[in-house]
Structure formats: C-alpha cells, structure tokens
Short mmCIF file of C-alpha atoms and ligand atoms in Angstrom, two decimals:
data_model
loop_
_atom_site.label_atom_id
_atom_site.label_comp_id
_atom_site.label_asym_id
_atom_site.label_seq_id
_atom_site.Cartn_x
_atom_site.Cartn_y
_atom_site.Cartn_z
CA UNK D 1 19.02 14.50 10.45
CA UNK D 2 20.95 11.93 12.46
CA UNK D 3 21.56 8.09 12.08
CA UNK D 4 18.53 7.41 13.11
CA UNK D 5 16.06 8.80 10.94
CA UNK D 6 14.83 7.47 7.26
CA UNK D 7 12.92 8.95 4.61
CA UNK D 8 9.69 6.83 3.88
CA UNK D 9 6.78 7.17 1.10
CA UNK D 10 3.72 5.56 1.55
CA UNK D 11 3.28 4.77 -2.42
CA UNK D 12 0.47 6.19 -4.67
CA UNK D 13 -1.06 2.37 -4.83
CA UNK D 14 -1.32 2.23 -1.13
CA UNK D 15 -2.39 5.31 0.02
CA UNK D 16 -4.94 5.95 -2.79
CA UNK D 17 -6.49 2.11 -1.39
CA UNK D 18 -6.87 3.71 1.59
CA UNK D 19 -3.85 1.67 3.82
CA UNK D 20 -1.89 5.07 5.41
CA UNK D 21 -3.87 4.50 8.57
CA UNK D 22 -2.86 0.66 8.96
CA UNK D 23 0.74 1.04 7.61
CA UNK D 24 1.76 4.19 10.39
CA UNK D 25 0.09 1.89 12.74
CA UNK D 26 2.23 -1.29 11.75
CA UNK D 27 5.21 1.46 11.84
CA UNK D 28 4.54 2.89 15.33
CA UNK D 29 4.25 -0.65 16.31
CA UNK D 30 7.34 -1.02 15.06
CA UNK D 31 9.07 1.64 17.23
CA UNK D 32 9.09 4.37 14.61
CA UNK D 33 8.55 7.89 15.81
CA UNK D 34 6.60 10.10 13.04
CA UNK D 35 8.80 13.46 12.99
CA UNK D 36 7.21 14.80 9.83
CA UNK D 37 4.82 14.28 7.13
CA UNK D 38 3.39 15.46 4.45
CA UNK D 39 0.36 14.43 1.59
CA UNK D 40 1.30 15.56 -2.18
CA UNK D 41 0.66 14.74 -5.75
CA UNK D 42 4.55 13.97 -7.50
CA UNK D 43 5.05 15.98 -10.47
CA UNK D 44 6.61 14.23 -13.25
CA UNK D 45 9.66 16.50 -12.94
CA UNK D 46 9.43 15.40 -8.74
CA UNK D 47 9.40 12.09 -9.47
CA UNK D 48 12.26 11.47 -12.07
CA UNK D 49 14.08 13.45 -10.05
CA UNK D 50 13.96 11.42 -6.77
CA UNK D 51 14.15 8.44 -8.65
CA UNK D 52 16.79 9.97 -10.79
CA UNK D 53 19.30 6.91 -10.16
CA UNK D 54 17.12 4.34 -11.78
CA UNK D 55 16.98 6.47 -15.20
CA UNK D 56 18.98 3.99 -17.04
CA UNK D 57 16.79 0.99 -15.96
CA UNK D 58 13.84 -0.23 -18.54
CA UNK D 59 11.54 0.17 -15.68
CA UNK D 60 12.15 3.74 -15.43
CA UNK D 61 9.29 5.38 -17.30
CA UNK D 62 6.51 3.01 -15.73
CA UNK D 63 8.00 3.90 -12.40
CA UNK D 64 7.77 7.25 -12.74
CA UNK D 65 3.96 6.97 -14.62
CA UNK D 66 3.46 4.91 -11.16
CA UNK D 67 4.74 7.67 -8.94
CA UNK D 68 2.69 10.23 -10.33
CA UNK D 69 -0.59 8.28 -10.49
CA UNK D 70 -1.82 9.45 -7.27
CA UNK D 71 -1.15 11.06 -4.14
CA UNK D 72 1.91 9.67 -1.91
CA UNK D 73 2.73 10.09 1.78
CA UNK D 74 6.19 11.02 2.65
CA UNK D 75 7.16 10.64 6.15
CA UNK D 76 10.54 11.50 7.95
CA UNK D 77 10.70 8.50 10.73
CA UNK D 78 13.19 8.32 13.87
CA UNK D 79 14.01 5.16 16.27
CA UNK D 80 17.58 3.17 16.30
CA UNK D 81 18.92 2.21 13.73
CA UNK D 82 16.31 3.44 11.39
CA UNK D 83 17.61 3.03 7.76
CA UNK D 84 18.18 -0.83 8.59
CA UNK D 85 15.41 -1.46 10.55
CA UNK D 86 12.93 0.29 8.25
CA UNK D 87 14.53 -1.79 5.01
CA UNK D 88 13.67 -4.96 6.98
CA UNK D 89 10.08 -4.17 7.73
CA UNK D 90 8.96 -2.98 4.58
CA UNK D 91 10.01 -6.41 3.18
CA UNK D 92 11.65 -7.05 -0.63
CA UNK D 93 10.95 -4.98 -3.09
CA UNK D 94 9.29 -7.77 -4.75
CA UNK D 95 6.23 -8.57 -2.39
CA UNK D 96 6.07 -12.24 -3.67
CA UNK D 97 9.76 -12.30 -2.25
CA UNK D 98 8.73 -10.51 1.20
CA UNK D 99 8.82 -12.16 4.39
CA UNK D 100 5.76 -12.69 6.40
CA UNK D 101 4.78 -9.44 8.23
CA UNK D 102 6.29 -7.04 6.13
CA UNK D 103 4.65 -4.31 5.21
CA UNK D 104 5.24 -5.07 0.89
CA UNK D 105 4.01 -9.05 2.14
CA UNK D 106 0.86 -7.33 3.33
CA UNK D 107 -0.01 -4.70 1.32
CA UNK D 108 1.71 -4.51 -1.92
CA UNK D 109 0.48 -5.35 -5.11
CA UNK D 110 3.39 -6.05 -7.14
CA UNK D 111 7.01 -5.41 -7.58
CA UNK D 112 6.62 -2.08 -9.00
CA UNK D 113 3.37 -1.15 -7.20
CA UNK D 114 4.54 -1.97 -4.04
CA UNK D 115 3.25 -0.05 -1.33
CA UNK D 116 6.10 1.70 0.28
CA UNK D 117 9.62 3.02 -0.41
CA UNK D 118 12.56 3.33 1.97
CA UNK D 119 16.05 5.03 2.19
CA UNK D 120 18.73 2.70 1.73
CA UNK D 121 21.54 4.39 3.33
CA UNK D 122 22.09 7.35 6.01
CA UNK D 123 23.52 9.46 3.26
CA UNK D 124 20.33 8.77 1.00
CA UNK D 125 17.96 9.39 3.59
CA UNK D 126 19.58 12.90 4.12
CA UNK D 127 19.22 13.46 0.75
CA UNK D 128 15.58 12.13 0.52
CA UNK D 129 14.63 13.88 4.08
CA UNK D 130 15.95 17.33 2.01
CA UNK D 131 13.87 16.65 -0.99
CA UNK D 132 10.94 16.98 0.82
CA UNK D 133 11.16 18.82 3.95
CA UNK D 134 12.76 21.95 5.03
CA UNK D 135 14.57 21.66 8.58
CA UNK D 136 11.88 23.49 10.47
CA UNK D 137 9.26 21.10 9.48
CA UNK D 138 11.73 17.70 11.11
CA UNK D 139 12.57 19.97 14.18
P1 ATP Z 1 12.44 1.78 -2.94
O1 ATP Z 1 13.71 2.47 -3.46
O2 ATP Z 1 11.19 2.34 -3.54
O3 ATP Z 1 12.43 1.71 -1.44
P2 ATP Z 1 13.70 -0.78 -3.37
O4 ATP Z 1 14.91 -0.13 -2.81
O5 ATP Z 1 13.19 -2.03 -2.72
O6 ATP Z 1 12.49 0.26 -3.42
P3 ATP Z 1 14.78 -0.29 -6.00
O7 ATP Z 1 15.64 -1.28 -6.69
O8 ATP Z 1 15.41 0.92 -5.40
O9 ATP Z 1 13.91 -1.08 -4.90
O10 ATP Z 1 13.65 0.15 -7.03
C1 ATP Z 1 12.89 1.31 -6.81
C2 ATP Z 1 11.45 1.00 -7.15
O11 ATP Z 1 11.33 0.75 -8.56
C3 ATP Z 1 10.88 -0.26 -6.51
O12 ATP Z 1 10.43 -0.05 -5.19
C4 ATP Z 1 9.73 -0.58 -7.43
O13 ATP Z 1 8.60 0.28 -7.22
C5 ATP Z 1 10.34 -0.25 -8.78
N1 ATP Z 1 11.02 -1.41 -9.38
C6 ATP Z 1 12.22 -1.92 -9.03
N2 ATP Z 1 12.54 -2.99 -9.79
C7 ATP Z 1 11.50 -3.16 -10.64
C8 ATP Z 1 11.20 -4.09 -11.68
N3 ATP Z 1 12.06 -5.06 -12.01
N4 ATP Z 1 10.02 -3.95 -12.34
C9 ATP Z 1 9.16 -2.96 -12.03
N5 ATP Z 1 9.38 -2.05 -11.06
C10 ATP Z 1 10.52 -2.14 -10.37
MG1 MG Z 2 15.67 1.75 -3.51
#
C-alpha cells in the first residue's frame, strides 16, 4: 500500500439492489484503478471488528445487523490522492446531506444504509486494505 490507494466497500444495501456495476463505473470514471476485489458475506465477528471504533456509539448494533445483512464488495482502489478524493465522491455519510453526483446522493438509502464506505485516512486504509486482502492479491 502507498498514498494512493483506499479501502472501499460497496455496502450490503447497494450491492444486494444490484448497483456494483454502476458504482465501479462512476469510480473508473472517476480515475480509480480497481487493484483488488473481492464478494463476501461479513460475519458478525468481521463486522464488529472492522467497525470496532464505533462500539461505543448507539448506532453500533444496527450497524453491524446492517453489515451482515447481505453480501458486500470490498475493493482496494489506486489513483492520486485516493483517500481524499474517494471521501469526496462518495458524498456525506448522510445522503440527504450529499452533494449532487456523489455516489451516497445517488444511490444511498439512508444515513446508515448508505451505499458505500471509505477509508478516512492513509493509516486506516492500510489497516482496512489488511483486513481483507493479503499482499499477493493488491500486487
Ligand atoms: P464509512 O466509515 O462507512 O465510510 P462515514 O465515515 O461517512 O462512513 P462514520 O461516522 O465512520 O461515517 O460511520 C460509519 C457508518 O455508520 C456510516 O457510514 C453509516 O453506515 C453508519 N452511521 C454513522 N452515523 C450513523 C447514525 N447517526 N445513524 C445510523 N447509522 C450511522
Ligand atoms: Mg468512517
């Protein structure tokens, strides 16, 4: 991992609706170069794990029920600036609050259902990368 790659997850809500296709494509658009991906069904252990910083929050449990209501998509992505640039095009977390364009604006349903996560820092999206892939599989 460099600075310029990010951890994404196409969200159980979105990819289970069918929108991986039209979200990698608003992506690539976007300049982001897929360097790995996977298709898997969170465990419960998985996902309070990767969400383990939120534990204290009252969301917490629904978030992780949420998680773990589907399959998800996470993708390692590469272009400049990466962690930045992704946080901008996936929009607010709250897709009411999203700009125009963004992918939450266009295809999330709410603030917890929201289509799409992204790392917020270089450190994180180590971290994140890690949880998911081995180093052979980013290359
Ligand atoms: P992500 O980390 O998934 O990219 P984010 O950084 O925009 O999203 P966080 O504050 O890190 O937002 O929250 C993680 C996730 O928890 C959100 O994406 C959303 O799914 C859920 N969440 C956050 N705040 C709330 C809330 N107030 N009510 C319900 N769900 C929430
Ligand atoms: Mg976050």
């Amino acid at each position: 991992m460099t600075g310029n790659r990010t951890l994404t997850i196409i969200k159980p809500d979105a990819f289970e609706s069918g929108k991986a296709g039209q979200i990698l494509a608003l992506l690539e658009q976007e300049g982001f170069r897929i360097l790995a991906a996977r298709v898997l069904h969170l465990s419960r252990a998985q996902a309070e794990e990767f969400y383990a910083v939120h534990r204290e929050r009252p969301f917490y449990g629904s978030l992780v029920q949420f998680m773990t209501s589907g399959r998800c998509m996470p993708l390692v992505l590469e272009r400049d600036a990466a962690v930045a640039t992704l946080r901008r095009v996936i929009g607010a977390t709250d897709p009411a609050e999203a700009a125009e364009g963004t992918v939450r604006r266009l295809h999330a349903e709410s603030k917890e259902r929201n289509a799409i996560h992204a790392s917020d820092s270089d450190e994180n999206a180590e971290r994140e990368a890690r949880f998911f892939f081995a180093e052979a599989d980013i290359g």
